[in-house]
mmCIF file of C-alpha atoms in Angstrom:
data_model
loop_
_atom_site.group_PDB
_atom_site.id
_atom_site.type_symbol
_atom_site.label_atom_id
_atom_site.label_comp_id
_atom_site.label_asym_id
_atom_site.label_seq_id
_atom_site.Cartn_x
_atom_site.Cartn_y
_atom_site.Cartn_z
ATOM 1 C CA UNK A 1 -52.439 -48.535 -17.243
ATOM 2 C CA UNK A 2 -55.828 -47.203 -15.868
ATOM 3 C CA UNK A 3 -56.747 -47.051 -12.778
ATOM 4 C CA UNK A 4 -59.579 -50.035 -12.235
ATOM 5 C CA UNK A 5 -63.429 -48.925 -11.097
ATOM 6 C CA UNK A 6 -62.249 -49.803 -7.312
ATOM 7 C CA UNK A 7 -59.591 -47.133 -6.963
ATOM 8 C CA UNK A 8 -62.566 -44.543 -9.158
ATOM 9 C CA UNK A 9 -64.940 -45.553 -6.473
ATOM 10 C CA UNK A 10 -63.105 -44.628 -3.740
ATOM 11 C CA UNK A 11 -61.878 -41.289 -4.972
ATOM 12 C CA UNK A 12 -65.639 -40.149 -5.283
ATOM 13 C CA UNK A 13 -66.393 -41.251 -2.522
ATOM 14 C CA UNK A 14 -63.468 -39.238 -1.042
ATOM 15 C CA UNK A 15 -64.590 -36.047 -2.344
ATOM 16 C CA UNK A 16 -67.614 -36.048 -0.454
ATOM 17 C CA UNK A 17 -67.840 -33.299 2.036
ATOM 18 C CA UNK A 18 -65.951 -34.110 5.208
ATOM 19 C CA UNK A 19 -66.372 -31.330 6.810
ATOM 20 C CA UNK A 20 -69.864 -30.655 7.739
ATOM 21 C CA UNK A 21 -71.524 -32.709 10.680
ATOM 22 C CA UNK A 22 -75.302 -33.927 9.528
ATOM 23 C CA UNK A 23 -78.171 -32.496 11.552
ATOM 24 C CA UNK A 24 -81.534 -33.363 12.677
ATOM 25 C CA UNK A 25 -84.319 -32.074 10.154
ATOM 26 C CA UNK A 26 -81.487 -31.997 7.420
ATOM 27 C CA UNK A 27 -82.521 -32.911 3.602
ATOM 28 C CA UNK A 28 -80.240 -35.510 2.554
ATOM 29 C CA UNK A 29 -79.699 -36.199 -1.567
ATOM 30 C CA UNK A 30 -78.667 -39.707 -2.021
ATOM 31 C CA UNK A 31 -77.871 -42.341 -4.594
ATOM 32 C CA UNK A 32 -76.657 -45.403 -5.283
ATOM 33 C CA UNK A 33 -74.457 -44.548 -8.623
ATOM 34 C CA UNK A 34 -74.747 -47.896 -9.546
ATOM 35 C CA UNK A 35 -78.187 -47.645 -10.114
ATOM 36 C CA UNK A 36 -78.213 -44.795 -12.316
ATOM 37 C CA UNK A 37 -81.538 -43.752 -10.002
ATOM 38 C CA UNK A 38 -81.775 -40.392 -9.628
ATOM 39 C CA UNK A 39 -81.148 -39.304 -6.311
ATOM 40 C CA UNK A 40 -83.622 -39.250 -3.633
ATOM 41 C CA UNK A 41 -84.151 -37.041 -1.143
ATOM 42 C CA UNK A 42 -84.335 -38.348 2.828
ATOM 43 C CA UNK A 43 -84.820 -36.064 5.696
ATOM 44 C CA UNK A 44 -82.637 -36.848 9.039
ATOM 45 C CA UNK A 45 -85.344 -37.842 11.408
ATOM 46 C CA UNK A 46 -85.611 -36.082 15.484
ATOM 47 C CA UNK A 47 -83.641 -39.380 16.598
ATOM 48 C CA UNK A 48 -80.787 -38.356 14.147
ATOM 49 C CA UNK A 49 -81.240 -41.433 12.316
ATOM 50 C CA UNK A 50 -82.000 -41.831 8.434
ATOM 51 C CA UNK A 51 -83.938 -44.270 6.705
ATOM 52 C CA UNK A 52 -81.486 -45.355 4.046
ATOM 53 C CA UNK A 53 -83.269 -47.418 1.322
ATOM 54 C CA UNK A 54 -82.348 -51.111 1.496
ATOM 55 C CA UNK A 55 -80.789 -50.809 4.753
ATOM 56 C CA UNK A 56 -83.237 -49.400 6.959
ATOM 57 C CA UNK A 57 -82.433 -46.499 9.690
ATOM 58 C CA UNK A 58 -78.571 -45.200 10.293
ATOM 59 C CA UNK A 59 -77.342 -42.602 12.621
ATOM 60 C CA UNK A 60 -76.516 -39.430 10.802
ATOM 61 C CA UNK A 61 -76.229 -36.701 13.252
ATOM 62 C CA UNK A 62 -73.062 -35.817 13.535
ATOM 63 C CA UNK A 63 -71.553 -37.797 11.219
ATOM 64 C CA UNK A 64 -70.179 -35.715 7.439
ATOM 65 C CA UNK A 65 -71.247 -36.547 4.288
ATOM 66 C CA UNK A 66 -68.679 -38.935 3.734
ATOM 67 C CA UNK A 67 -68.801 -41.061 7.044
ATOM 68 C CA UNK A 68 -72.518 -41.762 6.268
ATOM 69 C CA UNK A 69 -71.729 -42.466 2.397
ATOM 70 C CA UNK A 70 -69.118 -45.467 3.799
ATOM 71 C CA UNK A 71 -71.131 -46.628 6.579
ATOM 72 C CA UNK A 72 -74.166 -47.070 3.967
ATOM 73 C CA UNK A 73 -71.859 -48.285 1.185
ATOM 74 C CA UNK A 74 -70.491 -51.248 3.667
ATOM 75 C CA UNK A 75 -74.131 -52.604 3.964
ATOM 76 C CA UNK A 76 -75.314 -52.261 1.100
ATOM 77 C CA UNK A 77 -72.336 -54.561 0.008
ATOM 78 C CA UNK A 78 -73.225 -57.168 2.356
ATOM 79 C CA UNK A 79 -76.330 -58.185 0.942
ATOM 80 C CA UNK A 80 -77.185 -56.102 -2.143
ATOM 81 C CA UNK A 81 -74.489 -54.837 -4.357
ATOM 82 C CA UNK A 82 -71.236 -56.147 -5.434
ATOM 83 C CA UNK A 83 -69.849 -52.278 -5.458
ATOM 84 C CA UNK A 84 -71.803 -49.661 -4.180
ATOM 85 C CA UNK A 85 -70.325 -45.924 -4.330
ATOM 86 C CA UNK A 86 -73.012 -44.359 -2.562
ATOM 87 C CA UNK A 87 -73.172 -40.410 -2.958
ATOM 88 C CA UNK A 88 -74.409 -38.152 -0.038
ATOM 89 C CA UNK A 89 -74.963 -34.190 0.016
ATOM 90 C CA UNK A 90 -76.746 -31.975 2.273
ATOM 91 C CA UNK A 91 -79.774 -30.110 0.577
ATOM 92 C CA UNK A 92 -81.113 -27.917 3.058
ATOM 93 C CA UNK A 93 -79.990 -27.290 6.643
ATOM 94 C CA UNK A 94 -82.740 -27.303 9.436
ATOM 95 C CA UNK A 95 -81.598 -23.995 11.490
ATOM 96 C CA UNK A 96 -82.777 -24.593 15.039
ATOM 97 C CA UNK A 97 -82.591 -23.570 17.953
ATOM 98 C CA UNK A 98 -79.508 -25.069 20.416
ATOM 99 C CA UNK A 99 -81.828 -24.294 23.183
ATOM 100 C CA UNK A 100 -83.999 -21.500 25.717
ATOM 101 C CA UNK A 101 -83.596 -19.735 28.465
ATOM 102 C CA UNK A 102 -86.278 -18.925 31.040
ATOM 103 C CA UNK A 103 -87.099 -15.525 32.209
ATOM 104 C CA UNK A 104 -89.221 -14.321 35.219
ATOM 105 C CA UNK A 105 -90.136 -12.020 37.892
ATOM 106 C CA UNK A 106 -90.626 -8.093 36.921
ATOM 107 C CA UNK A 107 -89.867 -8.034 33.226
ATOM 108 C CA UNK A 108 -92.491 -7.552 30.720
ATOM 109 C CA UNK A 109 -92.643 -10.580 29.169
ATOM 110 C CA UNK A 110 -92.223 -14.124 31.009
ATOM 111 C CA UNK A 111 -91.537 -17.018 30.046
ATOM 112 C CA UNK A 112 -89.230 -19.008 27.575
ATOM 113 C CA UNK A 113 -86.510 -17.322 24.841
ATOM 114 C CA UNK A 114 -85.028 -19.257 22.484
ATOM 115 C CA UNK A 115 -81.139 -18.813 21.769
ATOM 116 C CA UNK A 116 -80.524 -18.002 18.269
ATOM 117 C CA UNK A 117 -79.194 -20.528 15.951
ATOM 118 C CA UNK A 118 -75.592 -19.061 15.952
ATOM 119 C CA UNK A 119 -75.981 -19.842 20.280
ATOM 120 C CA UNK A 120 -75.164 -16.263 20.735
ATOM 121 C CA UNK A 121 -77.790 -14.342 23.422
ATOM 122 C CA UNK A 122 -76.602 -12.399 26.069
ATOM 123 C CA UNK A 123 -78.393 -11.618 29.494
ATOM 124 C CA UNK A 124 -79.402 -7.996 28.222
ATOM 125 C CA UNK A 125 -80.546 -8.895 24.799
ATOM 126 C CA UNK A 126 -82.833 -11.660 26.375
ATOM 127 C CA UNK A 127 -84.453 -9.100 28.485
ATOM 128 C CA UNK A 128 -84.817 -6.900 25.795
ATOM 129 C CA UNK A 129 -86.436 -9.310 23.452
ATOM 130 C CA UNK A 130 -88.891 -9.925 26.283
ATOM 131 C CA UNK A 131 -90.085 -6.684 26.090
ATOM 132 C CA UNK A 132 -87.886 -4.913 29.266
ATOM 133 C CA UNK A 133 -87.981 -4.771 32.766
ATOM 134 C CA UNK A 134 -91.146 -3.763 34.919
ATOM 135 C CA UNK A 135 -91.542 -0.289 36.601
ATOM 136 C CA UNK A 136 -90.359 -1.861 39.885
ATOM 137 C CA UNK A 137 -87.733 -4.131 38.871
ATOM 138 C CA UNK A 138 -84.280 -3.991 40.541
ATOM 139 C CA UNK A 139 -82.024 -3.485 37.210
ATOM 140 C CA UNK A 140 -78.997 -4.123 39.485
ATOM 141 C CA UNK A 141 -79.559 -7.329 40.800
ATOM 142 C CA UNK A 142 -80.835 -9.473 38.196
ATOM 143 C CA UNK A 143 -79.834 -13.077 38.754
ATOM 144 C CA UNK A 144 -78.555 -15.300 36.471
ATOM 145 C CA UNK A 145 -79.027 -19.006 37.593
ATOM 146 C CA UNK A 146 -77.396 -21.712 35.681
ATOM 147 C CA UNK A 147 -77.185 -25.731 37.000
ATOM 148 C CA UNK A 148 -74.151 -27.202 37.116
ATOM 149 C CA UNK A 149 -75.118 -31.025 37.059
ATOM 150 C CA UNK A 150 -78.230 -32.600 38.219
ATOM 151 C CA UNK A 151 -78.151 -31.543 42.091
ATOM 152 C CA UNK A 152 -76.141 -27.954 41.938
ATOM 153 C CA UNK A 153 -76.671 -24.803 40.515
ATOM 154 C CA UNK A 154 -74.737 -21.411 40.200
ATOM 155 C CA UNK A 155 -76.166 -17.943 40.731
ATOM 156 C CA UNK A 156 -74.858 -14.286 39.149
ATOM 157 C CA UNK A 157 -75.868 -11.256 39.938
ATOM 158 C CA UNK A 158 -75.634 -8.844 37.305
ATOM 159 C CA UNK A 159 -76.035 -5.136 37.145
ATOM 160 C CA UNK A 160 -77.983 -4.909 34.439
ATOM 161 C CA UNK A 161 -78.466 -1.059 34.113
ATOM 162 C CA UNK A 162 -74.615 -0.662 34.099
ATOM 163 C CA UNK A 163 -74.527 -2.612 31.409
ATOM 164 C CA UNK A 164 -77.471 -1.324 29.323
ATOM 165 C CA UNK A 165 -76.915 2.625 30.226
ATOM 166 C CA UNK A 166 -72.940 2.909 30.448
ATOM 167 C CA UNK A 167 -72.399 0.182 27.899
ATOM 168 C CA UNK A 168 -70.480 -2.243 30.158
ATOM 169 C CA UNK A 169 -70.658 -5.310 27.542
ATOM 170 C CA UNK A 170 -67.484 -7.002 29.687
ATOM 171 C CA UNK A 171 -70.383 -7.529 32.853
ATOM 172 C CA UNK A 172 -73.131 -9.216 30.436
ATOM 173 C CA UNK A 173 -73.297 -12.754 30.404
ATOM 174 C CA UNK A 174 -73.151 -15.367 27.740
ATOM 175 C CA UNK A 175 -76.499 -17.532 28.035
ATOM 176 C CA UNK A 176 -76.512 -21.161 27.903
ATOM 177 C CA UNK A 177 -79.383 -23.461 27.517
ATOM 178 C CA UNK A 178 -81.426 -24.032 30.470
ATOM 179 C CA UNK A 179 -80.438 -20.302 32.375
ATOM 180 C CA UNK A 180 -82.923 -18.743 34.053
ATOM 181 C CA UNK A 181 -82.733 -15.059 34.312
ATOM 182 C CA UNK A 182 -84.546 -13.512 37.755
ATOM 183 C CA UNK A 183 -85.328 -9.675 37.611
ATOM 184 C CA UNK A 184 -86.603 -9.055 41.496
ATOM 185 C CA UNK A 185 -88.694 -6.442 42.675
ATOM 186 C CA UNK A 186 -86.769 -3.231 43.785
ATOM 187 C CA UNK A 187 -87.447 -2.704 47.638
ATOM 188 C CA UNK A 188 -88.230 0.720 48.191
ATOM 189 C CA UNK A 189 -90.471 1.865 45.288
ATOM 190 C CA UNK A 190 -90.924 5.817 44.381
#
């Protein structure tokens, strides 16, 4: 005996991609297979909602493929379809930014540096997007301030020639959203 179109519906549905968490800015394909429609695309708004069509606005972000297929699929059953198997790929992937840090003081260039997309900038590749230090900057006490919560913060001092001259990676820092990198003025200037 054959399977029935129930137990069909769910194994599509179950090879969507589960994987993958939906983003803001991503390009959405979807359709209604019922329909026979081609697919339409949808773009995952800066709330992280979609506007699915009959249903109105869902969260996406963060949610796979799959999750947002069966969340769509269960209201579109409650008022519009008898059996929905609703189909949901990515198309295109917004790459942004997860954040900036903030530089200041005597470097060449101040002001705001985003993190790549990957999240991976380190205190000595920010600087040296932003053009270098100044003439009179203090390469060995560049601070590295970073809040903790809404009332603290923590400050690091790095040495910042040692580990741009002598290749000391194991005294650069990670950045994290937010950071704000300090190069001072040296002291004594000749």
């Amino acid at each position: 005996v054959a399977p029935g179109p129930a137990v069909n519906t769910l194994q599509r549905m179950d090879r969507l991609d589960n994987s993958q968490g939906i983003g803001i800015g991503d390009q959405l394909s979807f359709r209604v297979v019922e329909d026979e429609d081609p697919a339409r695309l949808l773009q995952v708004k800066s709330t992280g909602e979609v506007e699915i069509p009959y249903v109105g606005l869902l969260e996406a972000q963060g949610k796979t493929c799959q999750q947002l297929a069966f969340d769509a699929k269960k209201l579109l059953e409650q008022d519009y379809y008898h059996r929905a198997t609703v189909i949901i790929s990515i198309e295109s992937r917004t790459v942004t930014s997860p954040g900036k840090v903030y530089l200041t003081g005597q470097i060449a260039k101040e002001g705001p540096i985003a993190i790549p997309p990957d999240g991976k900038l380190y205190l000595s590749q920010a600087i040296i997007e932003a053009g270098g230090m100044g003439d009179f900057a203090d390469q060995r006490k560049v601070k590295l301030v970073r809040k903790k919560g809404t009332k603290s913060s923590q400050t690091f001092v790095v040495d910042v020639k040692d580990v741009i001259q002598n290749g000391r990676r194991d005294k650069d820092k990670l950045l994290q959203p937010g950071d704000w990198i300090i190069v001072p003025q040296r002291l004594i200037n000749f």
